[in-house]
PDB file of C-alpha atoms in Angstrom:
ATOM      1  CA  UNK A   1     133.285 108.247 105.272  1.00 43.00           C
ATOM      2  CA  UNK A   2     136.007 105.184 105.670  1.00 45.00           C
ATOM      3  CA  UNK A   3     136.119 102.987 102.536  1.00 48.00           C
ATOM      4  CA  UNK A   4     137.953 100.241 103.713  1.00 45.00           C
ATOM      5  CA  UNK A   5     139.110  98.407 100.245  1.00 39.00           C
ATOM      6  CA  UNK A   6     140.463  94.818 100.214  1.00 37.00           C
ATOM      7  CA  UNK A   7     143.225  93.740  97.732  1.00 35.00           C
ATOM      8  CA  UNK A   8     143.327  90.716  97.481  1.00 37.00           C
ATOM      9  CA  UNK A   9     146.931  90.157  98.749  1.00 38.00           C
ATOM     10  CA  UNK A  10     146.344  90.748 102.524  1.00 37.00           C
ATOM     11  CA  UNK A  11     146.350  94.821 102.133  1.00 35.00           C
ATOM     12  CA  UNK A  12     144.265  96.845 102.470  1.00 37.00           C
ATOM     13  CA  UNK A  13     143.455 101.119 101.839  1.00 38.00           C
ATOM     14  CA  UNK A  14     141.816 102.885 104.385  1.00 39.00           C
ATOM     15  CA  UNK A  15     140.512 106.104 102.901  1.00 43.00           C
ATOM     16  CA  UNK A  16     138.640 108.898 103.993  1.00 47.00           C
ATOM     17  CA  UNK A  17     136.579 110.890 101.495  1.00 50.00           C
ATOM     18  CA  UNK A  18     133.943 112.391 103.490  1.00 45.00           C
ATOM     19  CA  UNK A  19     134.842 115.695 101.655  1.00 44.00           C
ATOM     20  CA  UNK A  20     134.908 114.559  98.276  1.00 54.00           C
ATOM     21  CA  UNK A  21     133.936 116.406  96.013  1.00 76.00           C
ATOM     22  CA  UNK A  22     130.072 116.099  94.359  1.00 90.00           C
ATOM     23  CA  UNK A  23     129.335 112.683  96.261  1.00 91.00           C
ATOM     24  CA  UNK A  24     127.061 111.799  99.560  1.00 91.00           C
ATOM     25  CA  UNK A  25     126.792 108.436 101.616  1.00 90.00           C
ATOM     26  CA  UNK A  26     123.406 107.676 102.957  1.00 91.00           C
ATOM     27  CA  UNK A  27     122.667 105.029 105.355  1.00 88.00           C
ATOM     28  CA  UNK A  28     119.840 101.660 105.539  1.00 88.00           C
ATOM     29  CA  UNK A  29     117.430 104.564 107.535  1.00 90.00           C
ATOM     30  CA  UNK A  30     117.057 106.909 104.400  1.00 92.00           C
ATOM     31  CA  UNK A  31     116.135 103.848 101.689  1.00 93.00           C
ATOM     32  CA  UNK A  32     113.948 102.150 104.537  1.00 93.00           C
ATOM     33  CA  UNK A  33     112.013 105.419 105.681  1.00 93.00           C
ATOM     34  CA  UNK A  34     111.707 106.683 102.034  1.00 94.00           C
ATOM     35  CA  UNK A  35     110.166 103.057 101.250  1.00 95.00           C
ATOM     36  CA  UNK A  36     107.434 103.571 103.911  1.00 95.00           C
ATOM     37  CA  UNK A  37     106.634 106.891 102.910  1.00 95.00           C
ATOM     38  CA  UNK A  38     106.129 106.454  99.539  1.00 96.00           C
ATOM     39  CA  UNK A  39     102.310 105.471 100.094  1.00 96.00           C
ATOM     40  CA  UNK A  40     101.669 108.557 101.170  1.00 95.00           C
ATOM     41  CA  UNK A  41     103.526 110.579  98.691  1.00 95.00           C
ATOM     42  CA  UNK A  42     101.661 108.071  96.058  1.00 94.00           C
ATOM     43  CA  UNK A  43      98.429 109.151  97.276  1.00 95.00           C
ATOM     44  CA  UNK A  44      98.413 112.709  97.871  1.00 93.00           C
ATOM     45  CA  UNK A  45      97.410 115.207  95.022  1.00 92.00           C
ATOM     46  CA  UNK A  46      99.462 117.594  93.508  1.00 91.00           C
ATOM     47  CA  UNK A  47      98.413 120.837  93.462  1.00 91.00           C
ATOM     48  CA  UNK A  48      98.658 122.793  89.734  1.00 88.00           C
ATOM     49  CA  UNK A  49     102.678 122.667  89.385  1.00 86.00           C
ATOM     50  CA  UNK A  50     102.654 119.082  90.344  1.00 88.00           C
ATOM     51  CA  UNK A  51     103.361 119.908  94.051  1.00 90.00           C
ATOM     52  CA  UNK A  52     102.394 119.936  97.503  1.00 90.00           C
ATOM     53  CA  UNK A  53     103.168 116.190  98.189  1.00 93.00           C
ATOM     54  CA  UNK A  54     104.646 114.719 101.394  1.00 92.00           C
ATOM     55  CA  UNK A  55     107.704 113.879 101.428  1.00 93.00           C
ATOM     56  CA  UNK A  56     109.571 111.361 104.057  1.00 92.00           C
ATOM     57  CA  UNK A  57     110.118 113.442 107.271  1.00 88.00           C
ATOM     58  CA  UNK A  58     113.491 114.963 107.443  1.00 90.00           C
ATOM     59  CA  UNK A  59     113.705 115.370 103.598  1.00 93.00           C
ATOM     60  CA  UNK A  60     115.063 118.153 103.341  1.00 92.00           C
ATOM     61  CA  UNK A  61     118.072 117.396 106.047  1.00 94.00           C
ATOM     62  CA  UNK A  62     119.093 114.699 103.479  1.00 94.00           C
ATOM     63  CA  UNK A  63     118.980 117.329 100.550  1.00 94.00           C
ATOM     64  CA  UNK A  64     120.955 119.884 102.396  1.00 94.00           C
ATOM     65  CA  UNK A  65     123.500 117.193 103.647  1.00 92.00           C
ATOM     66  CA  UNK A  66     123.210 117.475 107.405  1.00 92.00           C
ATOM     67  CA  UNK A  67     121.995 113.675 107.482  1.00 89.00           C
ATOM     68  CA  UNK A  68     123.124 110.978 108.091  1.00 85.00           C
ATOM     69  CA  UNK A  69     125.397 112.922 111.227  1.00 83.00           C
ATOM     70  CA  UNK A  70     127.894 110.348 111.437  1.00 75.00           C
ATOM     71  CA  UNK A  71     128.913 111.229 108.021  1.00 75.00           C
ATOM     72  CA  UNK A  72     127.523 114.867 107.044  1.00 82.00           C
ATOM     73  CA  UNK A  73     128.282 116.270 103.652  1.00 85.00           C
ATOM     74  CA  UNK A  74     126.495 119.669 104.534  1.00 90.00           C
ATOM     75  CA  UNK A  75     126.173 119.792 100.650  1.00 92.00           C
ATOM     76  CA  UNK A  76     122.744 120.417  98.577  1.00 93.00           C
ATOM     77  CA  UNK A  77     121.855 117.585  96.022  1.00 94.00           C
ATOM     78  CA  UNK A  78     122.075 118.911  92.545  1.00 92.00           C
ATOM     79  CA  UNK A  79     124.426 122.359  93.237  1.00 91.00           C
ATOM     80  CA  UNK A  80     127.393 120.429  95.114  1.00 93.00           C
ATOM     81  CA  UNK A  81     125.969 116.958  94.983  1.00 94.00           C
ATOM     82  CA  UNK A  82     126.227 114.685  91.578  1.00 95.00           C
ATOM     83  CA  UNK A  83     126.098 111.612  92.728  1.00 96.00           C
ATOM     84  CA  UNK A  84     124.337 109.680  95.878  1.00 95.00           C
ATOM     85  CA  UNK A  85     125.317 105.811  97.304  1.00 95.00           C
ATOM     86  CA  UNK A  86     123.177 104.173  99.396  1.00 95.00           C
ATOM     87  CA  UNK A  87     122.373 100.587 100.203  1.00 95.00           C
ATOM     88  CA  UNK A  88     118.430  99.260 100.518  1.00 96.00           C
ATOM     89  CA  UNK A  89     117.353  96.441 102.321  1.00 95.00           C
ATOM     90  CA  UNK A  90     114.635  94.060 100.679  1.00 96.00           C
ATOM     91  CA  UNK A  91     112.320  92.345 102.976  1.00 94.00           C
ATOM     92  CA  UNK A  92     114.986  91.853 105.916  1.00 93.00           C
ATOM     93  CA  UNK A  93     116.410  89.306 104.047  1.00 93.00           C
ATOM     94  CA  UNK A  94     118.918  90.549 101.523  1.00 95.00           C
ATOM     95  CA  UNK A  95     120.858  93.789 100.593  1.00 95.00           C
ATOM     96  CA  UNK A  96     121.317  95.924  97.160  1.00 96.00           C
ATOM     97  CA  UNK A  97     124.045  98.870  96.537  1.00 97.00           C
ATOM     98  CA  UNK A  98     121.839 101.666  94.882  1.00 97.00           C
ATOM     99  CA  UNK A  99     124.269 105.052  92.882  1.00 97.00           C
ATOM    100  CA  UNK A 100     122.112 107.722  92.195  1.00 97.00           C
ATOM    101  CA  UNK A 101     123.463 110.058  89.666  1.00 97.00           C
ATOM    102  CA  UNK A 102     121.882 113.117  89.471  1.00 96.00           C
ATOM    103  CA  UNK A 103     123.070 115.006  85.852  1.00 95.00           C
ATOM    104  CA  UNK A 104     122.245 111.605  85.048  1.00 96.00           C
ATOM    105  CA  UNK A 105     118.869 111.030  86.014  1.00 96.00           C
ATOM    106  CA  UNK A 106     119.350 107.364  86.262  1.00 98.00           C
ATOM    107  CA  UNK A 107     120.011 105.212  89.009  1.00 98.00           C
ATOM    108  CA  UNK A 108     122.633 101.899  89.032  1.00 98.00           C
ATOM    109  CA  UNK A 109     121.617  98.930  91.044  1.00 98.00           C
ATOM    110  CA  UNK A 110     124.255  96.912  92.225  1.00 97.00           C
ATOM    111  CA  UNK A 111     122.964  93.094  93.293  1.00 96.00           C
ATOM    112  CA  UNK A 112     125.232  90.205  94.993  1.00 93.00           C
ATOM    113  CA  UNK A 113     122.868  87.731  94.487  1.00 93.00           C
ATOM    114  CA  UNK A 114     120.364  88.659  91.246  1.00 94.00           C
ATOM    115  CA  UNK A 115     118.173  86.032  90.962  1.00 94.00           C
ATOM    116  CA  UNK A 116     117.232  87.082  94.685  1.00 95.00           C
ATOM    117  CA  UNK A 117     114.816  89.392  93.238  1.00 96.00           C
ATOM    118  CA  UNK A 118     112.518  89.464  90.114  1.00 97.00           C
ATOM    119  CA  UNK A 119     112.483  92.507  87.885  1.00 97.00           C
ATOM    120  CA  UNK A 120     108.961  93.293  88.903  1.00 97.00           C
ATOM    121  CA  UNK A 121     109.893  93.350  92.389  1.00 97.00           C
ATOM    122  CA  UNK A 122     112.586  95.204  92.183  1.00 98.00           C
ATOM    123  CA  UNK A 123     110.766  97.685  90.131  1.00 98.00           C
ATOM    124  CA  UNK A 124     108.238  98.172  93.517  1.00 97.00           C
ATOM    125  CA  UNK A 125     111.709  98.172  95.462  1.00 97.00           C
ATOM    126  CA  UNK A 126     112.936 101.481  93.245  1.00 98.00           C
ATOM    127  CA  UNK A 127     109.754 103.022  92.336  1.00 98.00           C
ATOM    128  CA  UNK A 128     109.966 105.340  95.460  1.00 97.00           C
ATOM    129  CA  UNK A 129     113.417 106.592  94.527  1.00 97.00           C
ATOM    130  CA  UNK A 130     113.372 107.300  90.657  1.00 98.00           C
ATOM    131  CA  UNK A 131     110.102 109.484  91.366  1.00 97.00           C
ATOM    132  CA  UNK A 132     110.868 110.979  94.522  1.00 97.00           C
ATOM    133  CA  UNK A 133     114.438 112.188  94.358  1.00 97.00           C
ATOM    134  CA  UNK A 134     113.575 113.866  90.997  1.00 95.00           C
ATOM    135  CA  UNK A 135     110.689 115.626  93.002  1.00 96.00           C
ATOM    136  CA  UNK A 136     112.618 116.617  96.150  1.00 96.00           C
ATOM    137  CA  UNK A 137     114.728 118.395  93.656  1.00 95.00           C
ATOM    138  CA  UNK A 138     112.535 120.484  92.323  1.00 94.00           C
ATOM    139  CA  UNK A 139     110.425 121.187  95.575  1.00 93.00           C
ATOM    140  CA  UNK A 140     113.691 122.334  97.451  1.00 91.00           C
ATOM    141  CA  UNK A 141     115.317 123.993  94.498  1.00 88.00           C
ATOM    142  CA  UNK A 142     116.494 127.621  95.736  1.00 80.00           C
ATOM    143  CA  UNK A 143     115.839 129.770  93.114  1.00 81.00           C
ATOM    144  CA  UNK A 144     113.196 129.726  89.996  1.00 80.00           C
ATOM    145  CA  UNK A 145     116.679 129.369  88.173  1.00 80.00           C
ATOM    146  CA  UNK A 146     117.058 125.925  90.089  1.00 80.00           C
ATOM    147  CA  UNK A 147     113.671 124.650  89.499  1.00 79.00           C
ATOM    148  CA  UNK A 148     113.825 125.268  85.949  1.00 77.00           C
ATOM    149  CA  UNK A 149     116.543 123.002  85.593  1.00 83.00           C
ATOM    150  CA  UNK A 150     114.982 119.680  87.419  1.00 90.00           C
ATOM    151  CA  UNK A 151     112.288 117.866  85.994  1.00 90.00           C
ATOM    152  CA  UNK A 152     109.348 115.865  87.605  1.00 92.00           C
ATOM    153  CA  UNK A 153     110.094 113.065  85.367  1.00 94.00           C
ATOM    154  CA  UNK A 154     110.852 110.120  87.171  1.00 96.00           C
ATOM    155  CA  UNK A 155     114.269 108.828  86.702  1.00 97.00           C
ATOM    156  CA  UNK A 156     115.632 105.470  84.826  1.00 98.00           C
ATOM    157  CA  UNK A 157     117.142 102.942  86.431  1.00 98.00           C
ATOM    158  CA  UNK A 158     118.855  99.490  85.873  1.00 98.00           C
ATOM    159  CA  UNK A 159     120.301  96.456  87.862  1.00 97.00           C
ATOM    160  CA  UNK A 160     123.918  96.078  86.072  1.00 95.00           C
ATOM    161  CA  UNK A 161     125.076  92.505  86.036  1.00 91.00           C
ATOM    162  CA  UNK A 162     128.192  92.426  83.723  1.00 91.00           C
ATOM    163  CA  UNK A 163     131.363  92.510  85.898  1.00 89.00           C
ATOM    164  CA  UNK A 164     129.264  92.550  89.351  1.00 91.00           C
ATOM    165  CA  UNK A 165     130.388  89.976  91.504  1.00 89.00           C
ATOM    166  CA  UNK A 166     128.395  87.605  93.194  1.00 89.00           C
ATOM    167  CA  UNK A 167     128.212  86.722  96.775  1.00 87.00           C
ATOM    168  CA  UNK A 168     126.944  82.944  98.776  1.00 87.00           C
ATOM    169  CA  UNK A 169     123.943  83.860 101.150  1.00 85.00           C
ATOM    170  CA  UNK A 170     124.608  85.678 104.186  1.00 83.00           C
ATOM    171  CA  UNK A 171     127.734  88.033 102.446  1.00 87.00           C
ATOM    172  CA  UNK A 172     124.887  90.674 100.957  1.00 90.00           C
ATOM    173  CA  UNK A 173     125.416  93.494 103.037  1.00 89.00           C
ATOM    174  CA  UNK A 174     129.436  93.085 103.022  1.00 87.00           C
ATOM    175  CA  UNK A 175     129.235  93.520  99.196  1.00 88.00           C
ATOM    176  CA  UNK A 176     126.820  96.008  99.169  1.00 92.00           C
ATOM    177  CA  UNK A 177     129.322  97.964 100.917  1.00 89.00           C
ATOM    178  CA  UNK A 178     131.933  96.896  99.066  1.00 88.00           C
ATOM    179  CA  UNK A 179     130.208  97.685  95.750  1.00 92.00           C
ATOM    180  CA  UNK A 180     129.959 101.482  96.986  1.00 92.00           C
ATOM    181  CA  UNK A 181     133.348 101.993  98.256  1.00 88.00           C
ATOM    182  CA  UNK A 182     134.837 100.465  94.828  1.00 88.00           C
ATOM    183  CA  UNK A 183     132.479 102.922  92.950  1.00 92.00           C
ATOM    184  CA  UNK A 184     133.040 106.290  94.865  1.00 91.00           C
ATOM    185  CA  UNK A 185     136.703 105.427  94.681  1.00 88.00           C
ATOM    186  CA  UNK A 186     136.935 104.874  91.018  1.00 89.00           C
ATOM    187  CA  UNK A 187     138.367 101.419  91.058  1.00 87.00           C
ATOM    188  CA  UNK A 188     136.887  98.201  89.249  1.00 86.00           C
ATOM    189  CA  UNK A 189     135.885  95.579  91.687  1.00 83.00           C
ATOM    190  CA  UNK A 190     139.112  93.652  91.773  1.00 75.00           C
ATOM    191  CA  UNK A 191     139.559  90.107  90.809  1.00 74.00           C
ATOM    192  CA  UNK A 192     139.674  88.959  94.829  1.00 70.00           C
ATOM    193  CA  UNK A 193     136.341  90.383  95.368  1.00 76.00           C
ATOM    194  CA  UNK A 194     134.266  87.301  94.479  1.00 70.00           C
ATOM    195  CA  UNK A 195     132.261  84.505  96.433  1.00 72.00           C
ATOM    196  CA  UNK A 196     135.715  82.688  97.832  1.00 71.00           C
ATOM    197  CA  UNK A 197     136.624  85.651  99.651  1.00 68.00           C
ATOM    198  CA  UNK A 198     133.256  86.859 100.841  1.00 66.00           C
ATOM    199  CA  UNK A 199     134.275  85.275 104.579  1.00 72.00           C
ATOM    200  CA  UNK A 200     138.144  87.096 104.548  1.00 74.00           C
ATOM    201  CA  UNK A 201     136.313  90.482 103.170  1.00 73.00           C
ATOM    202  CA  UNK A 202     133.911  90.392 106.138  1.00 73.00           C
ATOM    203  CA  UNK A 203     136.814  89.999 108.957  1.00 72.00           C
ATOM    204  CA  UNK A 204     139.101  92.675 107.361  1.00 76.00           C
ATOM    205  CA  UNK A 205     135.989  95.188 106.935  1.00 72.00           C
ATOM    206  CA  UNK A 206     135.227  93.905 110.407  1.00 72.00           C
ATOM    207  CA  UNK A 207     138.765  94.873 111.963  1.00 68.00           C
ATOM    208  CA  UNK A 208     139.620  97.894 109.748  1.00 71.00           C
ATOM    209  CA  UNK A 209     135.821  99.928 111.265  1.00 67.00           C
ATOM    210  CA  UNK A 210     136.656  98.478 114.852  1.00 70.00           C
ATOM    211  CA  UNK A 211     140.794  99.980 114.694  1.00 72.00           C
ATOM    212  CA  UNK A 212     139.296 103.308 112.991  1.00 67.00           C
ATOM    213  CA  UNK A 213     136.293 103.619 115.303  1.00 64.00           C
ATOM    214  CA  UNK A 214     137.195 101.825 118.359  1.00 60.00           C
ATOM    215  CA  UNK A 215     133.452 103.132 120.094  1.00 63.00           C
ATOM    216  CA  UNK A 216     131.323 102.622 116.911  1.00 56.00           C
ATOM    217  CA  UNK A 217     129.146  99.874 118.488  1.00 55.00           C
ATOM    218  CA  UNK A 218     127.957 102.219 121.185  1.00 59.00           C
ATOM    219  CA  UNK A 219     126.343 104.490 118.627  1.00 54.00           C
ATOM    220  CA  UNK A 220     122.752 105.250 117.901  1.00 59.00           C
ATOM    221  CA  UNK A 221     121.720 106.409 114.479  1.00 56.00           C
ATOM    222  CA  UNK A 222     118.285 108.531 116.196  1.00 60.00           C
ATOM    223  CA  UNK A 223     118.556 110.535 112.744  1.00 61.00           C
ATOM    224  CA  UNK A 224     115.171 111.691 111.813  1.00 58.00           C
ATOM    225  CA  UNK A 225     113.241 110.742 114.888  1.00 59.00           C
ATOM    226  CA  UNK A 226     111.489 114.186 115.857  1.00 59.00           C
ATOM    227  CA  UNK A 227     109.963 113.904 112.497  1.00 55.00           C
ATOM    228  CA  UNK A 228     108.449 110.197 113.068  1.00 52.00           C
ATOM    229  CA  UNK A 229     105.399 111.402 113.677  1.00 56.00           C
ATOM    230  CA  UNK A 230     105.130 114.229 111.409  1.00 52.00           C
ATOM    231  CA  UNK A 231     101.941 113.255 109.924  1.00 48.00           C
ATOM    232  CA  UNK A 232     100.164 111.684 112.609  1.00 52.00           C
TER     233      UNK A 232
END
């Protein structure tokens, strides 16, 4: 994965850390088809262990790594994998940075704009991932060993709002990106990354993906689709 990282002074570091180590990058199709299977996982039984649920189609390519393809870690979640970044969209009309961290059990919500979303809904927003990722844990754990160490337990989460900067409307998704690549890199969100820049971040994140990946806008993310209709 390119994290493309403004500085504030016209330069910028271009980085790839698609094999770093104990991380994975998920894309807007994992939060969004996790969201609309959650009903279903909600309403299903579990059998005596507190199993037998369905899970999103594809699940376990996203625990093994081999999804998203554009940016494969090939790594299981919870023996290579410590921490997981995705953003999630809320209602098509704004964008949050989620970091699960596994050893953890918690999840960090990063929001541009927080009075976009009450607490309550953002609770319905992150109910599907602090119960399910715990769960896909355990269900694909590899050994007795494995399973033993995983919990049903839903996880914790929290929106953090000290030192987050905030964006004008319409700059979301650029600092939802941004808010990741600062993370996984181990840097604080620099001084430059704030609602004056939000216009200059977007044409240097713009330029930077279009240099590294001159073809990227003929791509197709068709991740997932033979298991669309998996329980039709």
């Amino acid at each position: 994965m390119l994290l493309l990282i403004y500085r504030g002074n016209g330069t910028k570091t271009i980085q790839n850390i698609s094999g770093s180590d104990r991380m994975c990058f998920l894309d807007h199709v994992f939060s969004r088809r996790w969201r609309a299977s959650y009903p279903d996982f909600k309403s299903d039984a579990p059998d005596a262990n507190g199993l037998g649920r369905r899970l999103p189609g594809g699940a376990w390519n996203y625990h093994a790594g081999l999804i998203p393809s554009f940016c494969q870690s090939k790594k299981v979640w919870g023996v290579d994998v410590d921490d997981i970044y995705a953003p999630v969209n809320f209602k098509n009309e704004h964008w949050i940075a989620i970091w699960i961290s596994i050893p953890k059990r918690h999840i960090v919500v990063w929001d541009s704009i927080v009075s976009h979303i009450r607490p309550a809904e953002l609770d319905e927003v992150m109910e599907p991932f602090v119960t399910m990722v715990p769960y896909l844990l355990v269900e694909c754990a590899l050994s007795d060993e494995q399973k033993v160490q995983y919990t049903l337990e839903p996880y914790t989460y929290a929106r953090q709002t000290v030192g987050v900067p905030q964006c004008r409307a319409g700059d979301c998704g650029v600092f939802t990106l941004k808010y990741i690549e600062c993370h996984a890199l181990g840097i604080e969100f620099p001084t430059a990354f704030d609602k004056k820049h939000g216009k200059t971040i977007r044409e240097k994140m713009a330029l930077d993906i279009f240099r590294e990946l001159p073809k990227c806008h003929e791509w197709e993310n068709q991740d997932n689709d033979e298991n669309l209709a998996t329980y039709d």
